[in-house]
């Protein structure tokens, strides 16, 4: 989608920012034309205060149009300080909304100036479509998490072990099998909440030892740890 927008409107760069709470935003998607330096990695945890005047405009169903960046240098110095190093001369940005709330923005840098009037209405509409795509992405991620992770500990589950084992990049593997001693006694004497705390504590200990990526909860009191490319002595 960003590639289509960028080529259609002759932009240097098109992008999506998603708000992280009420204080920062991350550049989560980006398209760049040839010979344009990508900026996404540099634009993480950007203060929302730097674009508070954009958000005010978005709230009034307006799109931000900056036809010449130098026009905002003195009025909005914080925005100017972020945009200038990106070699931006002009930009257009519109809101992304979900259920009436602004959750991010979609924008273009240095578009063909003859396209500015079209971009204004286009970005207002495309923001709603983008919101649908982001919701679908989040749903897929949630379903994936439910499918492959234990809901109590966050460990990978037995399904993940059987489904993903063959995709692990390794020429050899070390296997650690762990059985929590006394879990039933804890459940019987102190209740299942205490037993759940014990299971979670054991998972934390395993992660501290080997990292969380290859720790699987294989059963009620059983964990399996895979150590790819681990030698026998190690």
Coordinates of C-alpha atoms in Angstrom, one line a residue:
X1 CA 0.0 0.0 0.0
X2 CA 2.8 2.4 0.9
X3 CA 4.6 1.6 -2.2
X4 CA 1.5 2.3 -4.3
X5 CA 1.0 5.6 -2.6
X6 CA 4.6 6.6 -2.9
X7 CA 4.9 5.8 -6.6
X8 CA 1.4 7.3 -7.5
X9 CA 2.1 10.6 -5.9
X10 CA 5.9 10.7 -6.7
X11 CA 6.9 10.8 -3.0
X12 CA 10.4 10.2 -1.6
X13 CA 9.0 8.3 1.4
X14 CA 5.7 7.0 2.7
X15 CA 5.2 5.8 6.3
X16 CA 2.9 4.8 9.1
X17 CA 3.4 5.8 12.8
X18 CA 1.6 4.1 15.6
X19 CA 1.0 5.8 18.9
X20 CA 2.4 4.0 22.0
X21 CA 0.2 5.2 24.7
X22 CA -0.2 8.9 25.2
X23 CA 3.5 10.0 25.1
X24 CA 5.4 8.4 22.2
X25 CA 5.0 7.0 18.7
X26 CA 6.9 4.5 16.6
X27 CA 7.5 4.4 12.8
X28 CA 6.3 0.9 12.2
X29 CA 6.1 0.7 8.3
X30 CA 8.0 2.6 5.7
X31 CA 8.5 2.7 1.9
X32 CA 11.3 4.7 0.3
X33 CA 12.0 5.6 -3.3
X34 CA 15.3 4.8 -4.9
X35 CA 18.3 6.7 -3.5
X36 CA 16.3 7.9 -0.4
X37 CA 17.8 6.9 3.0
X38 CA 15.4 4.9 5.2
X39 CA 14.4 6.6 8.4
X40 CA 12.3 4.0 10.3
X41 CA 15.1 2.7 12.6
X42 CA 15.8 6.3 13.7
X43 CA 12.2 7.1 14.4
X44 CA 11.3 5.0 17.4
X45 CA 9.8 6.4 20.6
X46 CA 9.4 9.8 19.0
X47 CA 7.7 12.2 21.6
X48 CA 4.1 13.0 20.7
X49 CA 4.7 16.5 22.0
X50 CA 6.7 17.1 18.8
X51 CA 3.5 16.8 16.7
X52 CA 0.9 18.0 19.2
X53 CA -0.3 20.6 16.7
X54 CA -0.9 17.8 14.2
X55 CA -3.0 15.9 16.6
X56 CA -5.1 19.0 17.2
X57 CA -5.7 19.3 13.5
X58 CA -6.5 15.6 13.2
X59 CA -9.1 15.9 15.9
X60 CA -10.8 18.5 13.7
X61 CA -10.8 16.1 10.7
X62 CA -8.1 18.0 9.0
X63 CA -5.0 16.7 7.2
X64 CA -1.5 18.3 7.9
X65 CA 0.0 19.9 4.7
X66 CA 3.4 21.4 4.9
X67 CA 4.2 22.8 1.5
X68 CA 7.6 24.2 2.6
X69 CA 9.3 23.0 5.8
X70 CA 11.0 26.3 6.4
X71 CA 7.6 27.9 7.1
X72 CA 7.3 26.0 10.4
X73 CA 10.9 26.6 11.6
X74 CA 10.1 29.3 14.1
X75 CA 6.5 28.4 14.9
X76 CA 7.0 24.7 15.5
X77 CA 10.8 24.2 16.3
X78 CA 10.4 20.8 17.8
X79 CA 8.7 19.4 14.7
X80 CA 11.2 21.2 12.5
X81 CA 14.2 19.7 14.4
X82 CA 12.9 16.2 13.7
X83 CA 11.9 16.7 10.1
X84 CA 14.8 18.7 8.8
X85 CA 17.5 16.0 9.2
X86 CA 15.4 13.7 7.1
X87 CA 15.8 16.0 4.1
X88 CA 12.1 16.8 4.0
X89 CA 11.0 19.8 2.1
X90 CA 7.3 19.1 2.1
X91 CA 4.9 16.6 3.6
X92 CA 1.3 15.5 4.0
X93 CA 0.0 13.5 6.9
X94 CA -3.4 12.2 7.9
X95 CA -4.8 10.4 11.0
X96 CA -5.4 6.7 11.5
X97 CA -8.6 6.2 13.6
X98 CA -10.1 3.2 15.4
X99 CA -13.6 3.7 16.9
X100 CA -13.1 7.4 16.7
X101 CA -9.8 7.4 18.5
X102 CA -6.6 8.5 16.7
X103 CA -4.1 5.7 17.0
X104 CA -1.5 6.8 14.6
X105 CA -0.8 8.6 11.3
X106 CA 0.0 7.9 7.7
X107 CA 2.2 10.4 5.8
X108 CA 4.2 11.1 2.7
X109 CA 7.4 13.1 2.3
X110 CA 8.2 15.4 -0.7
X111 CA 5.3 14.5 -2.9
X112 CA 4.7 16.0 -6.3
X113 CA 3.4 19.5 -5.4
X114 CA 0.8 19.3 -8.1
X115 CA -0.7 16.3 -6.2
X116 CA -1.1 18.1 -2.9
X117 CA -4.9 18.9 -3.3
X118 CA -5.6 15.2 -4.1
X119 CA -3.4 14.0 -1.2
X120 CA -5.4 16.0 1.3
X121 CA -8.6 14.1 0.7
X122 CA -6.9 10.8 -0.2
X123 CA -5.1 10.5 3.2
X124 CA -8.3 11.3 5.1
X125 CA -9.9 8.3 3.5
X126 CA -6.9 5.9 3.5
X127 CA -6.5 6.4 7.2
X128 CA -9.7 4.4 7.9
X129 CA -8.6 1.6 5.5
X130 CA -5.2 1.5 7.2
X131 CA -6.9 1.1 10.6
X132 CA -8.6 -2.0 9.3
X133 CA -5.3 -3.5 8.2
X134 CA -3.7 -2.8 11.5
X135 CA -6.6 -4.4 13.4
X136 CA -6.3 -7.5 11.2
X137 CA -2.6 -7.7 11.9
X138 CA -3.2 -7.4 15.7
X139 CA -5.8 -10.2 15.5
X140 CA -3.5 -12.5 13.7
X141 CA -0.8 -11.8 16.2
X142 CA -3.2 -12.6 19.1
X143 CA -4.3 -15.8 17.5
X144 CA -0.7 -16.8 16.9
X145 CA 0.1 -16.1 20.5
X146 CA -2.9 -18.2 21.7
X147 CA -1.9 -21.0 19.4
X148 CA 1.8 -21.2 20.3
X149 CA 2.1 -19.9 23.9
X150 CA 1.1 -21.1 27.3
X151 CA -1.3 -18.5 28.7
X152 CA 0.0 -18.9 32.3
X153 CA 3.7 -18.4 31.8
X154 CA 4.1 -17.1 28.3
X155 CA 6.3 -20.1 27.5
X156 CA 6.0 -21.8 24.1
X157 CA 3.6 -24.7 24.3
X158 CA 3.6 -28.3 23.1
X159 CA 1.9 -27.3 19.9
X160 CA 4.8 -24.9 19.2
X161 CA 7.3 -27.7 19.9
X162 CA 5.7 -30.1 17.4
X163 CA 4.9 -27.4 14.8
X164 CA 8.0 -25.3 14.8
X165 CA 10.8 -27.7 15.8
X166 CA 11.7 -28.5 12.2
X167 CA 12.2 -24.8 11.4
X168 CA 14.8 -24.2 14.1
X169 CA 18.2 -23.3 12.4
X170 CA 20.5 -25.9 13.9
X171 CA 22.9 -28.7 13.1
X172 CA 22.7 -30.3 16.5
X173 CA 20.6 -29.7 19.6
X174 CA 20.9 -30.1 23.4
X175 CA 17.7 -31.0 25.3
X176 CA 16.9 -30.3 28.9
X177 CA 13.9 -31.9 30.4
X178 CA 12.6 -30.4 33.7
X179 CA 9.9 -31.7 36.0
X180 CA 8.8 -29.4 38.8
X181 CA 9.2 -31.3 42.1
X182 CA 6.3 -31.1 44.5
X183 CA 3.8 -29.2 42.4
X184 CA 0.9 -31.5 43.4
X185 CA 1.8 -31.1 47.1
X186 CA 1.7 -27.3 46.7
X187 CA -1.6 -27.4 44.9
X188 CA -3.1 -29.6 47.6
X189 CA -1.8 -27.7 50.6
X190 CA -1.8 -24.1 49.4
X191 CA -4.2 -24.0 46.5
X192 CA -3.8 -23.8 42.7
X193 CA -2.9 -20.1 42.7
X194 CA 0.2 -21.0 44.7
X195 CA 0.9 -23.8 42.3
X196 CA 0.6 -21.4 39.3
X197 CA 3.0 -19.1 41.0
X198 CA 5.5 -22.0 41.4
X199 CA 5.1 -22.9 37.7
X200 CA 5.7 -19.3 36.7
X201 CA 8.7 -19.0 39.0
X202 CA 10.3 -22.1 37.5
X203 CA 9.8 -20.7 34.0
X204 CA 11.5 -17.5 35.1
X205 CA 14.5 -19.4 36.4
X206 CA 14.8 -21.3 33.1
X207 CA 14.6 -18.1 31.1
X208 CA 17.3 -16.6 33.2
X209 CA 19.5 -19.6 32.5
X210 CA 18.9 -20.2 28.8
X211 CA 16.7 -17.3 27.5
X212 CA 13.0 -17.5 26.7
X213 CA 13.2 -18.4 23.0
X214 CA 13.4 -22.1 23.3
X215 CA 11.6 -22.9 26.6
X216 CA 8.5 -25.0 26.1
X217 CA 5.9 -26.0 28.7
X218 CA 5.2 -29.5 27.6
X219 CA 2.7 -30.4 30.4
X220 CA 1.3 -29.4 33.7
X221 CA 4.7 -29.6 35.6
X222 CA 7.0 -30.3 32.7
X223 CA 9.3 -28.0 30.7
X224 CA 11.5 -28.9 27.7
X225 CA 14.4 -26.6 26.8
X226 CA 16.0 -26.8 23.3
X227 CA 19.6 -25.6 22.9
X228 CA 20.3 -25.4 19.2
X229 CA 23.9 -26.0 18.1
X230 CA 25.0 -26.8 21.7
X231 CA 27.9 -29.1 22.1
X232 CA 27.8 -32.2 24.4
X233 CA 30.2 -30.7 27.0
X234 CA 28.3 -27.4 27.1

